[in-house]
PDB file of C-alpha atoms in Angstrom:
ATOM      1  CA  MET A   8      30.962 122.238  59.354  1.00 64.00           C
ATOM      2  CA  SER A   9      27.394 122.033  61.061  1.00 82.00           C
ATOM      3  CA  ASP A  10      25.121 119.392  59.891  1.00 82.00           C
ATOM      4  CA  ARG A  11      22.748 122.039  58.611  1.00 85.00           C
ATOM      5  CA  SER A  12      25.660 123.607  56.322  1.00 86.00           C
ATOM      6  CA  ALA A  13      26.588 120.071  55.340  1.00 92.00           C
ATOM      7  CA  ALA A  14      22.852 119.264  54.038  1.00 93.00           C
ATOM      8  CA  VAL A  15      22.669 122.649  52.252  1.00 96.00           C
ATOM      9  CA  ARG A  16      26.092 121.917  50.328  1.00 96.00           C
ATOM     10  CA  ARG A  17      24.669 118.802  49.111  1.00 96.00           C
ATOM     11  CA  ASP A  18      21.572 120.534  47.978  1.00 96.00           C
ATOM     12  CA  LEU A  19      23.095 123.820  46.469  1.00 97.00           C
ATOM     13  CA  ALA A  20      26.838 122.684  45.727  1.00 96.00           C
ATOM     14  CA  PRO A  21      27.002 118.998  45.585  1.00 95.00           C
ATOM     15  CA  GLU A  22      30.223 119.035  43.401  1.00 96.00           C
ATOM     16  CA  GLY A  23      32.060 121.537  45.640  1.00 97.00           C
ATOM     17  CA  VAL A  24      31.263 124.603  43.509  1.00 98.00           C
ATOM     18  CA  LEU A  25      28.629 127.095  44.135  1.00 98.00           C
ATOM     19  CA  ARG A  26      27.684 128.869  40.786  1.00 98.00           C
ATOM     20  CA  ALA A  27      26.678 132.387  41.222  1.00 98.00           C
ATOM     21  CA  ALA A  28      24.944 134.683  38.541  1.00 98.00           C
ATOM     22  CA  ILE A  29      26.340 138.048  38.786  1.00 98.00           C
ATOM     23  CA  ASN A  30      24.372 141.093  36.810  1.00 98.00           C
ATOM     24  CA  LEU A  31      27.226 143.422  35.620  1.00 97.00           C
ATOM     25  CA  GLY A  32      24.500 145.187  34.100  1.00 95.00           C
ATOM     26  CA  ASN A  33      23.629 146.905  37.319  1.00 96.00           C
ATOM     27  CA  PRO A  34      26.845 148.792  38.212  1.00 95.00           C
ATOM     28  CA  VAL A  35      25.066 149.799  41.557  1.00 96.00           C
ATOM     29  CA  LEU A  36      25.631 145.951  42.569  1.00 96.00           C
ATOM     30  CA  ALA A  37      28.508 144.528  40.625  1.00 98.00           C
ATOM     31  CA  THR A  38      31.188 146.161  38.230  1.00 97.00           C
ATOM     32  CA  GLY A  39      34.398 145.180  36.402  1.00 97.00           C
ATOM     33  CA  THR A  40      34.773 142.439  33.886  1.00 97.00           C
ATOM     34  CA  PRO A  41      33.572 138.926  33.817  1.00 96.00           C
ATOM     35  CA  GLU A  42      37.087 137.873  34.600  1.00 96.00           C
ATOM     36  CA  GLU A  43      37.603 140.296  37.523  1.00 97.00           C
ATOM     37  CA  PRO A  44      34.124 141.387  38.844  1.00 98.00           C
ATOM     38  CA  SER A  45      33.699 143.374  42.075  1.00 98.00           C
ATOM     39  CA  GLY A  46      30.696 144.622  44.106  1.00 98.00           C
ATOM     40  CA  VAL A  47      28.519 143.862  46.885  1.00 98.00           C
ATOM     41  CA  THR A  48      26.876 140.743  45.082  1.00 98.00           C
ATOM     42  CA  VAL A  49      30.326 139.406  44.478  1.00 98.00           C
ATOM     43  CA  ASP A  50      31.024 139.764  48.140  1.00 98.00           C
ATOM     44  CA  LEU A  51      27.936 137.905  48.919  1.00 98.00           C
ATOM     45  CA  ALA A  52      28.450 135.121  46.405  1.00 98.00           C
ATOM     46  CA  ARG A  53      31.914 134.381  48.017  1.00 98.00           C
ATOM     47  CA  GLU A  54      30.698 134.620  51.613  1.00 98.00           C
ATOM     48  CA  ILE A  55      27.750 132.108  50.993  1.00 98.00           C
ATOM     49  CA  ALA A  56      30.393 129.946  49.329  1.00 98.00           C
ATOM     50  CA  SER A  57      32.873 130.185  52.090  1.00 97.00           C
ATOM     51  CA  ARG A  58      29.962 129.314  54.701  1.00 96.00           C
ATOM     52  CA  LEU A  59      29.429 126.102  52.749  1.00 97.00           C
ATOM     53  CA  GLY A  60      33.105 125.452  52.334  1.00 96.00           C
ATOM     54  CA  VAL A  61      33.090 125.479  48.449  1.00 98.00           C
ATOM     55  CA  GLU A  62      34.323 127.366  45.616  1.00 98.00           C
ATOM     56  CA  ALA A  63      32.538 130.435  44.331  1.00 98.00           C
ATOM     57  CA  ARG A  64      32.338 130.279  40.572  1.00 98.00           C
ATOM     58  CA  LEU A  65      30.926 133.654  39.239  1.00 98.00           C
ATOM     59  CA  ARG A  66      28.822 133.357  35.929  1.00 98.00           C
ATOM     60  CA  CYS A  67      28.721 137.111  34.731  1.00 98.00           C
ATOM     61  CA  PHE A  68      25.876 138.460  32.502  1.00 98.00           C
ATOM     62  CA  ASP A  69      24.881 141.961  31.425  1.00 96.00           C
ATOM     63  CA  ALA A  70      21.227 142.113  32.484  1.00 95.00           C
ATOM     64  CA  ALA A  71      19.140 140.803  35.026  1.00 96.00           C
ATOM     65  CA  ARG A  72      16.878 138.795  32.838  1.00 96.00           C
ATOM     66  CA  LYS A  73      20.115 136.796  31.585  1.00 97.00           C
ATOM     67  CA  SER A  74      20.780 136.077  35.393  1.00 97.00           C
ATOM     68  CA  PHE A  75      17.169 134.980  35.858  1.00 97.00           C
ATOM     69  CA  GLU A  76      17.507 132.679  32.818  1.00 97.00           C
ATOM     70  CA  ALA A  77      20.690 131.190  34.213  1.00 98.00           C
ATOM     71  CA  LEU A  78      18.737 130.121  37.389  1.00 97.00           C
ATOM     72  CA  HIS A  79      15.769 129.094  35.579  1.00 94.00           C
ATOM     73  CA  THR A  80      17.808 126.709  33.122  1.00 95.00           C
ATOM     74  CA  GLY A  81      20.300 125.492  36.024  1.00 95.00           C
ATOM     75  CA  VAL A  82      23.394 127.462  34.714  1.00 97.00           C
ATOM     76  CA  ALA A  83      23.453 129.052  38.258  1.00 98.00           C
ATOM     77  CA  ASP A  84      22.763 127.912  41.653  1.00 98.00           C
ATOM     78  CA  ILE A  85      22.276 131.366  43.157  1.00 98.00           C
ATOM     79  CA  GLY A  86      21.608 134.674  41.840  1.00 98.00           C
ATOM     80  CA  PHE A  87      20.939 138.386  43.046  1.00 98.00           C
ATOM     81  CA  LEU A  88      17.729 139.803  41.720  1.00 98.00           C
ATOM     82  CA  ALA A  89      15.133 142.267  42.421  1.00 98.00           C
ATOM     83  CA  ILE A  90      11.990 140.703  44.159  1.00 98.00           C
ATOM     84  CA  GLU A  91       9.280 140.835  41.646  1.00 96.00           C
ATOM     85  CA  PRO A  92       5.998 138.875  41.402  1.00 96.00           C
ATOM     86  CA  GLU A  93       6.908 137.479  37.891  1.00 94.00           C
ATOM     87  CA  ARG A  94      10.208 136.119  39.356  1.00 96.00           C
ATOM     88  CA  GLU A  95       8.638 134.540  42.488  1.00 95.00           C
ATOM     89  CA  ALA A  96       6.695 131.968  40.441  1.00 93.00           C
ATOM     90  CA  ASP A  97      10.274 130.072  39.564  1.00 95.00           C
ATOM     91  CA  LEU A  98      12.379 131.634  42.328  1.00 97.00           C
ATOM     92  CA  ALA A  99      12.743 131.664  46.032  1.00 98.00           C
ATOM     93  CA  PHE A 100      13.837 134.913  47.748  1.00 98.00           C
ATOM     94  CA  THR A 101      15.463 136.083  50.592  1.00 98.00           C
ATOM     95  CA  ALA A 102      14.388 139.206  52.320  1.00 98.00           C
ATOM     96  CA  PRO A 103      16.180 142.029  50.596  1.00 98.00           C
ATOM     97  CA  TYR A 104      19.814 143.000  51.495  1.00 98.00           C
ATOM     98  CA  ALA A 105      19.673 146.433  49.801  1.00 98.00           C
ATOM     99  CA  LEU A 106      17.330 148.827  48.416  1.00 98.00           C
ATOM    100  CA  ILE A 107      17.799 151.150  45.486  1.00 97.00           C
ATOM    101  CA  GLU A 108      15.239 153.362  43.338  1.00 98.00           C
ATOM    102  CA  GLY A 109      13.839 153.366  40.012  1.00 98.00           C
ATOM    103  CA  VAL A 110      13.481 156.802  38.501  1.00 98.00           C
ATOM    104  CA  TYR A 111      12.309 158.476  35.415  1.00 98.00           C
ATOM    105  CA  VAL A 112      14.616 160.898  33.122  1.00 98.00           C
ATOM    106  CA  VAL A 113      12.985 163.482  30.869  1.00 98.00           C
ATOM    107  CA  PRO A 114      13.817 166.235  28.662  1.00 98.00           C
ATOM    108  CA  GLU A 115      14.111 169.426  30.583  1.00 97.00           C
ATOM    109  CA  ALA A 116      11.502 171.318  28.553  1.00 95.00           C
ATOM    110  CA  THR A 117       8.708 168.453  29.283  1.00 97.00           C
ATOM    111  CA  ALA A 118       5.549 169.422  30.660  1.00 96.00           C
ATOM    112  CA  ILE A 119       5.839 166.130  32.909  1.00 98.00           C
ATOM    113  CA  ALA A 120       6.551 167.511  36.247  1.00 97.00           C
ATOM    114  CA  ALA A 121       6.332 164.455  38.436  1.00 97.00           C
ATOM    115  CA  PRO A 122       6.221 160.684  38.363  1.00 98.00           C
ATOM    116  CA  ASP A 123       2.478 160.270  38.665  1.00 97.00           C
ATOM    117  CA  GLU A 124       2.010 162.439  35.386  1.00 98.00           C
ATOM    118  CA  VAL A 125       3.732 159.881  33.427  1.00 98.00           C
ATOM    119  CA  ASP A 126       0.887 157.355  32.960  1.00 98.00           C
ATOM    120  CA  ARG A 127      -0.763 158.965  30.074  1.00 98.00           C
ATOM    121  CA  HIS A 128      -1.827 158.390  26.503  1.00 98.00           C
ATOM    122  CA  GLY A 129       0.776 159.105  24.052  1.00 97.00           C
ATOM    123  CA  ILE A 130       3.528 158.763  26.479  1.00 98.00           C
ATOM    124  CA  ARG A 131       6.466 156.259  25.702  1.00 98.00           C
ATOM    125  CA  VAL A 132       8.762 154.999  28.528  1.00 98.00           C
ATOM    126  CA  GLY A 133      12.113 153.550  27.608  1.00 98.00           C
ATOM    127  CA  VAL A 134      13.053 150.466  29.784  1.00 98.00           C
ATOM    128  CA  LYS A 135      15.728 147.887  29.870  1.00 96.00           C
ATOM    129  CA  ARG A 136      14.034 144.754  28.728  1.00 97.00           C
ATOM    130  CA  GLY A 137      13.448 142.140  31.676  1.00 96.00           C
ATOM    131  CA  SER A 138      14.822 144.546  34.425  1.00 96.00           C
ATOM    132  CA  ALA A 139      12.643 145.054  37.621  1.00 96.00           C
ATOM    133  CA  TYR A 140      11.397 148.382  36.702  1.00 97.00           C
ATOM    134  CA  ASP A 141      10.442 146.812  33.408  1.00 98.00           C
ATOM    135  CA  LEU A 142       8.474 144.181  35.204  1.00 97.00           C
ATOM    136  CA  HIS A 143       6.967 147.045  37.646  1.00 98.00           C
ATOM    137  CA  LEU A 144       5.985 149.455  34.906  1.00 98.00           C
ATOM    138  CA  THR A 145       4.362 146.639  32.744  1.00 98.00           C
ATOM    139  CA  ARG A 146       2.022 145.779  35.522  1.00 97.00           C
ATOM    140  CA  ASN A 147       1.376 149.421  36.627  1.00 98.00           C
ATOM    141  CA  LEU A 148       1.181 151.680  33.877  1.00 98.00           C
ATOM    142  CA  ALA A 149      -2.227 151.729  32.166  1.00 98.00           C
ATOM    143  CA  ALA A 150      -2.188 154.180  29.548  1.00 98.00           C
ATOM    144  CA  ALA A 151       1.497 154.955  28.674  1.00 98.00           C
ATOM    145  CA  GLU A 152       3.542 152.722  26.471  1.00 98.00           C
ATOM    146  CA  VAL A 153       6.597 150.654  27.594  1.00 98.00           C
ATOM    147  CA  VAL A 154       9.350 150.561  24.968  1.00 98.00           C
ATOM    148  CA  ARG A 155      11.992 147.960  25.659  1.00 98.00           C
ATOM    149  CA  GLY A 156      15.715 147.867  24.745  1.00 96.00           C
ATOM    150  CA  GLU A 157      19.073 146.985  26.087  1.00 93.00           C
ATOM    151  CA  GLU A 158      19.162 150.257  28.076  1.00 92.00           C
ATOM    152  CA  GLY A 159      16.201 152.222  29.199  1.00 93.00           C
ATOM    153  CA  VAL A 160      18.076 155.731  28.892  1.00 96.00           C
ATOM    154  CA  ASP A 161      19.427 154.658  25.536  1.00 96.00           C
ATOM    155  CA  VAL A 162      16.127 153.773  24.121  1.00 97.00           C
ATOM    156  CA  PHE A 163      14.638 156.856  25.434  1.00 98.00           C
ATOM    157  CA  ALA A 164      17.404 159.025  23.656  1.00 97.00           C
ATOM    158  CA  ASP A 165      17.787 156.748  20.562  1.00 97.00           C
ATOM    159  CA  GLN A 166      14.019 156.725  19.922  1.00 97.00           C
ATOM    160  CA  HIS A 167      13.285 160.448  21.358  1.00 97.00           C
ATOM    161  CA  LEU A 168      10.852 158.870  23.456  1.00 98.00           C
ATOM    162  CA  GLU A 169       8.913 161.440  26.272  1.00 98.00           C
ATOM    163  CA  VAL A 170      10.437 159.305  29.152  1.00 98.00           C
ATOM    164  CA  GLY A 171      13.307 157.034  29.899  1.00 98.00           C
ATOM    165  CA  ALA A 172      13.600 154.840  33.138  1.00 98.00           C
ATOM    166  CA  GLY A 173      16.452 153.424  35.082  1.00 97.00           C
ATOM    167  CA  ILE A 174      18.136 152.685  38.403  1.00 97.00           C
ATOM    168  CA  ARG A 175      18.729 156.211  40.038  1.00 97.00           C
ATOM    169  CA  GLN A 176      22.496 156.293  40.173  1.00 96.00           C
ATOM    170  CA  PRO A 177      23.423 155.538  36.547  1.00 96.00           C
ATOM    171  CA  THR A 178      20.388 157.277  35.290  1.00 97.00           C
ATOM    172  CA  THR A 179      21.172 160.503  37.409  1.00 97.00           C
ATOM    173  CA  THR A 180      24.843 160.342  36.001  1.00 96.00           C
ATOM    174  CA  TRP A 181      23.602 160.020  32.426  1.00 97.00           C
ATOM    175  CA  ALA A 182      21.220 163.305  33.069  1.00 98.00           C
ATOM    176  CA  ASP A 183      24.185 165.213  34.549  1.00 97.00           C
ATOM    177  CA  GLU A 184      26.300 164.018  31.395  1.00 97.00           C
ATOM    178  CA  HIS A 185      23.662 165.027  28.792  1.00 97.00           C
ATOM    179  CA  PRO A 186      22.520 168.785  29.380  1.00 97.00           C
ATOM    180  CA  GLY A 187      18.977 169.267  28.606  1.00 97.00           C
ATOM    181  CA  HIS A 188      17.677 166.539  30.677  1.00 98.00           C
ATOM    182  CA  ARG A 189      16.381 166.061  34.231  1.00 98.00           C
ATOM    183  CA  ILE A 190      15.334 163.431  36.594  1.00 98.00           C
ATOM    184  CA  LEU A 191      11.676 163.364  37.946  1.00 98.00           C
ATOM    185  CA  GLU A 192      11.555 163.150  41.669  1.00 98.00           C
ATOM    186  CA  PRO A 193      10.480 161.298  43.511  1.00 98.00           C
ATOM    187  CA  ALA A 194      11.586 157.754  42.566  1.00 98.00           C
ATOM    188  CA  PHE A 195       8.806 155.892  41.020  1.00 98.00           C
ATOM    189  CA  MET A 196       9.640 152.614  42.573  1.00 98.00           C
ATOM    190  CA  GLN A 197      11.849 150.893  45.232  1.00 98.00           C
ATOM    191  CA  ILE A 198      13.537 148.138  44.030  1.00 98.00           C
ATOM    192  CA  ARG A 199      14.458 145.271  46.497  1.00 98.00           C
ATOM    193  CA  GLN A 200      17.682 143.462  45.761  1.00 98.00           C
ATOM    194  CA  ALA A 201      17.628 139.856  47.160  1.00 98.00           C
ATOM    195  CA  VAL A 202      19.528 136.675  47.036  1.00 98.00           C
ATOM    196  CA  ALA A 203      17.607 133.943  44.850  1.00 98.00           C
ATOM    197  CA  THR A 204      17.464 130.271  44.085  1.00 98.00           C
ATOM    198  CA  THR A 205      15.177 128.128  42.465  1.00 97.00           C
ATOM    199  CA  ARG A 206      11.964 126.827  44.264  1.00 95.00           C
ATOM    200  CA  GLY A 207      12.948 123.126  43.803  1.00 92.00           C
ATOM    201  CA  ARG A 208      15.529 123.489  46.437  1.00 95.00           C
ATOM    202  CA  ASP A 209      15.297 121.880  49.838  1.00 95.00           C
ATOM    203  CA  ALA A 210      13.436 124.104  52.280  1.00 96.00           C
ATOM    204  CA  LEU A 211      16.444 124.104  54.592  1.00 96.00           C
ATOM    205  CA  THR A 212      18.551 125.504  51.673  1.00 97.00           C
ATOM    206  CA  ILE A 213      16.088 128.290  51.424  1.00 97.00           C
ATOM    207  CA  ASP A 214      15.929 129.054  55.034  1.00 97.00           C
ATOM    208  CA  PHE A 215      19.815 129.153  55.301  1.00 97.00           C
ATOM    209  CA  LEU A 216      20.141 131.588  52.494  1.00 98.00           C
ATOM    210  CA  ARG A 217      17.239 133.652  54.318  1.00 98.00           C
ATOM    211  CA  ASP A 218      19.050 133.354  57.746  1.00 98.00           C
ATOM    212  CA  LEU A 219      22.482 134.040  56.340  1.00 98.00           C
ATOM    213  CA  VAL A 220      21.361 137.325  54.642  1.00 98.00           C
ATOM    214  CA  GLU A 221      19.814 138.541  57.890  1.00 98.00           C
ATOM    215  CA  GLU A 222      22.968 137.835  59.741  1.00 98.00           C
ATOM    216  CA  LEU A 223      25.144 139.679  56.801  1.00 98.00           C
ATOM    217  CA  LYS A 224      22.942 142.568  57.261  1.00 98.00           C
ATOM    218  CA  ALA A 225      22.917 142.611  60.979  1.00 98.00           C
ATOM    219  CA  SER A 226      26.847 142.084  61.247  1.00 98.00           C
ATOM    220  CA  GLY A 227      27.761 144.959  59.011  1.00 98.00           C
ATOM    221  CA  PHE A 228      28.917 142.764  56.265  1.00 98.00           C
ATOM    222  CA  VAL A 229      26.523 144.222  53.558  1.00 98.00           C
ATOM    223  CA  SER A 230      27.390 147.739  54.569  1.00 98.00           C
ATOM    224  CA  ASP A 231      31.044 147.357  54.524  1.00 98.00           C
ATOM    225  CA  ALA A 232      30.840 145.650  50.946  1.00 98.00           C
ATOM    226  CA  LEU A 233      28.892 148.602  49.606  1.00 98.00           C
ATOM    227  CA  THR A 234      31.600 151.041  51.109  1.00 97.00           C
ATOM    228  CA  ARG A 235      34.151 149.020  49.647  1.00 97.00           C
ATOM    229  CA  SER A 236      32.584 149.241  46.337  1.00 96.00           C
ATOM    230  CA  GLY A 237      32.206 153.065  46.522  1.00 96.00           C
ATOM    231  CA  ARG A 238      28.134 152.393  46.941  1.00 96.00           C
ATOM    232  CA  ILE A 239      27.549 154.548  50.006  1.00 94.00           C
ATOM    233  CA  ASP A 240      24.638 155.940  48.226  1.00 94.00           C
ATOM    234  CA  VAL A 241      22.804 152.529  48.620  1.00 96.00           C
ATOM    235  CA  THR A 242      20.649 151.682  51.661  1.00 97.00           C
ATOM    236  CA  VAL A 243      21.040 148.688  53.473  1.00 98.00           C
ATOM    237  CA  ALA A 244      17.530 146.991  53.680  1.00 98.00           C
ATOM    238  CA  PRO A 245      16.058 146.668  57.400  1.00 98.00           C
ATOM    239  CA  PRO A 246      15.970 143.299  59.213  1.00 97.00           C
ATOM    240  CA  SER A 247      13.098 141.252  58.093  1.00 91.00           C
TER     241      SER A 247
END
Protein backbone atom coordinates (compact mmCIF):
# COMPACT_ATOMS: atom_id res chain seq x y z
CA MET A 1 0.00 0.00 0.00
CA SER A 2 1.31 3.47 -0.90
CA ASP A 3 1.97 6.09 1.76
CA ARG A 4 -0.96 8.07 0.37
CA SER A 5 -3.39 5.16 0.64
CA ALA A 6 -2.17 4.39 4.15
CA ALA A 7 -2.80 8.00 5.23
CA VAL A 8 -6.28 7.95 3.68
CA ARG A 9 -7.02 4.66 5.40
CA ARG A 10 -6.08 6.15 8.79
CA ASP A 11 -8.42 9.08 8.16
CA LEU A 12 -11.34 7.33 6.46
CA ALA A 13 -11.31 3.80 7.88
CA PRO A 14 -9.05 3.70 10.94
CA GLU A 15 -10.68 0.53 12.29
CA GLY A 16 -10.19 -1.33 9.01
CA VAL A 17 -13.82 -0.90 7.93
CA LEU A 18 -15.20 1.55 5.38
CA ARG A 19 -18.84 2.31 6.14
CA ALA A 20 -20.68 3.26 2.97
CA ALA A 21 -24.20 4.68 2.84
CA ILE A 22 -26.17 3.05 0.01
CA ASN A 23 -29.49 4.57 -1.11
CA LEU A 24 -31.81 1.74 -2.13
CA GLY A 25 -34.48 4.37 -2.75
CA ASN A 26 -32.82 5.22 -6.06
CA PRO A 27 -33.19 2.05 -8.17
CA VAL A 28 -31.00 3.50 -10.91
CA LEU A 29 -27.96 3.35 -8.62
CA ALA A 30 -28.72 0.53 -6.17
CA THR A 31 -31.24 -2.29 -5.91
CA GLY A 32 -31.80 -5.43 -3.87
CA THR A 33 -32.13 -5.74 -0.12
CA PRO A 34 -30.05 -4.34 2.75
CA GLU A 35 -28.63 -7.86 3.11
CA GLU A 36 -27.83 -8.22 -0.60
CA PRO A 37 -27.62 -4.84 -2.33
CA SER A 38 -26.25 -4.44 -5.83
CA GLY A 39 -25.64 -1.68 -8.35
CA VAL A 40 -23.02 0.85 -9.33
CA THR A 41 -22.82 2.46 -5.87
CA VAL A 42 -22.25 -0.93 -4.26
CA ASP A 43 -19.47 -1.68 -6.75
CA LEU A 44 -17.89 1.73 -6.14
CA ALA A 45 -18.01 1.31 -2.35
CA ARG A 46 -16.32 -2.06 -2.57
CA GLU A 47 -13.68 -0.79 -4.97
CA ILE A 48 -12.82 2.16 -2.74
CA ALA A 49 -12.52 -0.19 0.23
CA SER A 50 -10.35 -2.56 -1.80
CA ARG A 51 -7.99 0.25 -2.75
CA LEU A 52 -7.57 1.03 0.93
CA GLY A 53 -7.19 -2.62 1.95
CA VAL A 54 -10.21 -2.52 4.26
CA GLU A 55 -13.61 -4.18 4.55
CA ALA A 56 -16.61 -2.49 2.96
CA ARG A 57 -19.58 -2.34 5.30
CA LEU A 58 -22.72 -1.26 3.46
CA ARG A 59 -25.29 0.76 5.39
CA CYS A 60 -28.48 0.74 3.32
CA PHE A 61 -31.22 3.36 3.42
CA ASP A 62 -34.41 4.01 1.48
CA ALA A 63 -33.90 7.71 0.76
CA ALA A 64 -31.10 10.12 -0.11
CA ARG A 65 -31.88 12.28 2.91
CA LYS A 66 -31.17 9.29 5.16
CA SER A 67 -27.83 8.68 3.46
CA PHE A 68 -27.03 12.35 4.01
CA GLU A 69 -27.98 12.05 7.69
CA ALA A 70 -25.76 8.95 8.03
CA LEU A 71 -22.77 10.96 6.84
CA HIS A 72 -23.71 14.01 8.89
CA THR A 73 -24.03 12.01 12.12
CA GLY A 74 -20.95 9.83 11.56
CA VAL A 75 -22.84 6.58 10.90
CA ALA A 76 -21.19 6.34 7.46
CA ASP A 77 -17.79 7.37 6.14
CA ILE A 78 -18.71 7.80 2.47
CA GLY A 79 -21.97 8.11 0.57
CA PHE A 80 -23.32 8.40 -2.94
CA LEU A 81 -25.43 11.51 -3.42
CA ALA A 82 -26.34 14.09 -6.01
CA ILE A 83 -24.30 17.27 -5.83
CA GLU A 84 -26.55 20.01 -4.45
CA PRO A 85 -25.61 23.37 -2.85
CA GLU A 86 -27.54 22.57 0.33
CA ARG A 87 -25.47 19.43 0.84
CA GLU A 88 -22.13 21.03 -0.01
CA ALA A 89 -22.25 23.02 3.22
CA ASP A 90 -21.59 19.76 5.10
CA LEU A 91 -20.14 17.40 2.51
CA ALA A 92 -17.18 17.32 0.15
CA PHE A 93 -18.02 15.83 -3.24
CA THR A 94 -16.02 14.27 -6.01
CA ALA A 95 -16.88 15.19 -9.58
CA PRO A 96 -19.93 13.22 -10.74
CA TYR A 97 -19.46 9.63 -11.85
CA ALA A 98 -22.92 9.38 -13.48
CA LEU A 99 -25.61 11.69 -14.80
CA ILE A 100 -29.33 11.00 -14.48
CA GLU A 101 -32.36 13.19 -15.09
CA GLY A 102 -35.28 14.60 -13.17
CA VAL A 103 -38.57 14.63 -15.06
CA TYR A 104 -42.17 15.63 -14.51
CA VAL A 105 -45.18 13.32 -14.88
CA VAL A 106 -48.62 14.78 -15.51
CA PRO A 107 -52.14 13.59 -16.34
CA GLU A 108 -52.57 13.03 -20.05
CA ALA A 109 -55.35 15.62 -20.24
CA THR A 110 -53.44 18.45 -18.58
CA ALA A 111 -52.93 21.72 -20.41
CA ILE A 112 -49.30 21.78 -19.22
CA ALA A 113 -47.25 21.03 -22.33
CA ALA A 114 -43.64 21.56 -21.21
CA PRO A 115 -41.54 21.79 -18.03
CA ASP A 116 -41.28 25.58 -18.25
CA GLU A 117 -45.06 25.78 -17.86
CA VAL A 118 -45.03 24.13 -14.42
CA ASP A 119 -44.00 27.14 -12.35
CA ARG A 120 -47.40 28.80 -12.09
CA HIS A 121 -49.74 29.68 -9.25
CA GLY A 122 -52.15 26.85 -8.49
CA ILE A 123 -49.74 24.13 -9.64
CA ARG A 124 -48.68 21.61 -6.99
CA VAL A 125 -45.65 19.39 -7.60
CA GLY A 126 -45.17 16.13 -5.70
CA VAL A 127 -41.57 15.28 -4.75
CA LYS A 128 -39.69 12.78 -2.63
CA ARG A 129 -38.74 14.57 0.57
CA GLY A 130 -35.04 15.49 0.69
CA SER A 131 -34.27 14.24 -2.82
CA ALA A 132 -32.03 16.12 -5.23
CA TYR A 133 -35.05 17.23 -7.22
CA ASP A 134 -36.83 18.38 -4.04
CA LEU A 135 -33.83 20.59 -3.25
CA HIS A 136 -33.60 21.81 -6.85
CA LEU A 137 -37.30 22.63 -7.19
CA THR A 138 -37.47 24.27 -3.77
CA ARG A 139 -34.73 26.64 -4.95
CA ASN A 140 -36.09 27.24 -8.42
CA LEU A 141 -39.90 27.20 -8.36
CA ALA A 142 -41.22 30.66 -7.57
CA ALA A 143 -44.97 30.22 -8.00
CA ALA A 144 -45.75 26.49 -7.95
CA GLU A 145 -46.06 24.68 -4.60
CA VAL A 146 -43.75 21.79 -3.69
CA VAL A 147 -45.59 18.97 -1.89
CA ARG A 148 -43.31 16.47 -0.15
CA GLY A 149 -43.82 12.79 0.64
CA GLU A 150 -42.07 9.45 0.62
CA GLU A 151 -42.22 9.19 -3.20
CA GLY A 152 -42.93 12.00 -5.64
CA VAL A 153 -45.19 10.01 -7.94
CA ASP A 154 -47.10 8.55 -4.98
CA VAL A 155 -47.76 12.01 -3.55
CA PHE A 156 -48.82 13.15 -7.02
CA ALA A 157 -51.25 10.25 -7.45
CA ASP A 158 -52.57 10.00 -3.87
CA GLN A 159 -53.23 13.73 -3.47
CA HIS A 160 -54.36 14.28 -7.06
CA LEU A 161 -51.72 16.91 -7.68
CA GLU A 162 -51.15 18.64 -10.99
CA VAL A 163 -47.55 17.43 -11.42
CA GLY A 164 -45.27 14.73 -10.03
CA ALA A 165 -41.46 14.78 -10.09
CA GLY A 166 -38.94 11.97 -10.03
CA ILE A 167 -35.94 10.27 -11.57
CA ARG A 168 -36.51 9.57 -15.25
CA GLN A 169 -36.30 5.77 -15.30
CA PRO A 170 -38.69 4.82 -12.44
CA THR A 171 -41.01 7.74 -13.23
CA THR A 172 -41.27 6.67 -16.87
CA THR A 173 -42.00 3.11 -15.77
CA TRP A 174 -44.74 4.40 -13.46
CA ALA A 175 -46.31 6.44 -16.26
CA ASP A 176 -46.23 3.42 -18.60
CA GLU A 177 -47.96 1.32 -15.95
CA HIS A 178 -50.63 3.94 -15.23
CA PRO A 179 -52.52 4.80 -18.43
CA GLY A 180 -53.67 8.40 -18.64
CA HIS A 181 -50.30 9.86 -17.67
CA ARG A 182 -47.31 11.16 -19.62
CA ILE A 183 -43.80 12.49 -19.09
CA LEU A 184 -43.13 16.15 -19.83
CA GLU A 185 -40.10 16.55 -22.08
CA PRO A 186 -37.37 17.55 -21.82
CA ALA A 187 -36.02 16.75 -18.35
CA PHE A 188 -36.25 19.67 -15.94
CA MET A 189 -32.83 18.96 -14.39
CA GLN A 190 -29.64 16.94 -14.68
CA ILE A 191 -28.78 15.09 -11.47
CA ARG A 192 -25.02 14.77 -10.90
CA GLN A 193 -24.32 11.66 -8.84
CA ALA A 194 -21.03 11.73 -6.93
CA VAL A 195 -19.12 10.23 -4.02
CA ALA A 196 -19.33 12.28 -0.83
CA THR A 197 -17.66 12.42 2.55
CA THR A 198 -17.72 14.94 5.39
CA ARG A 199 -15.86 18.21 5.03
CA GLY A 200 -13.88 17.52 8.18
CA ARG A 201 -11.76 14.92 6.41
CA ASP A 202 -8.12 15.50 5.54
CA ALA A 203 -7.62 17.20 2.20
CA LEU A 204 -5.55 14.15 1.20
CA THR A 205 -8.62 11.94 1.65
CA ILE A 206 -10.86 14.16 -0.42
CA ASP A 207 -8.26 14.37 -3.19
CA PHE A 208 -7.87 10.58 -3.12
CA LEU A 209 -11.61 10.08 -3.64
CA ARG A 210 -11.73 12.66 -6.39
CA ASP A 211 -8.75 11.14 -8.22
CA LEU A 212 -10.13 7.62 -7.85
CA VAL A 213 -13.51 8.56 -9.32
CA GLU A 214 -11.76 10.06 -12.34
CA GLU A 215 -9.70 6.90 -12.74
CA LEU A 216 -12.74 4.64 -12.49
CA LYS A 217 -14.60 6.67 -15.10
CA ALA A 218 -11.65 6.65 -17.50
CA SER A 219 -10.90 2.93 -17.06
CA GLY A 220 -14.46 1.84 -17.86
CA PHE A 221 -15.15 0.62 -14.31
CA VAL A 222 -18.21 2.86 -13.90
CA SER A 223 -19.57 1.96 -17.33
CA ASP A 224 -19.08 -1.76 -16.67
CA ALA A 225 -20.77 -1.49 -13.27
CA LEU A 226 -23.77 0.24 -14.82
CA THR A 227 -23.97 -2.41 -17.53
CA ARG A 228 -23.83 -5.25 -14.99
CA SER A 229 -26.77 -3.71 -13.15
CA GLY A 230 -28.76 -3.31 -16.36
CA ARG A 231 -28.44 0.48 -16.36
CA ILE A 232 -27.27 1.10 -19.90
CA ASP A 233 -29.70 4.04 -19.86
CA VAL A 234 -27.44 5.98 -17.47
CA THR A 235 -24.73 8.31 -18.75
CA VAL A 236 -21.22 8.08 -17.33
CA ALA A 237 -20.15 11.62 -16.42
CA PRO A 238 -17.37 13.14 -18.55
CA PRO A 239 -13.90 13.74 -17.10
CA SER A 240 -13.74 16.69 -14.74
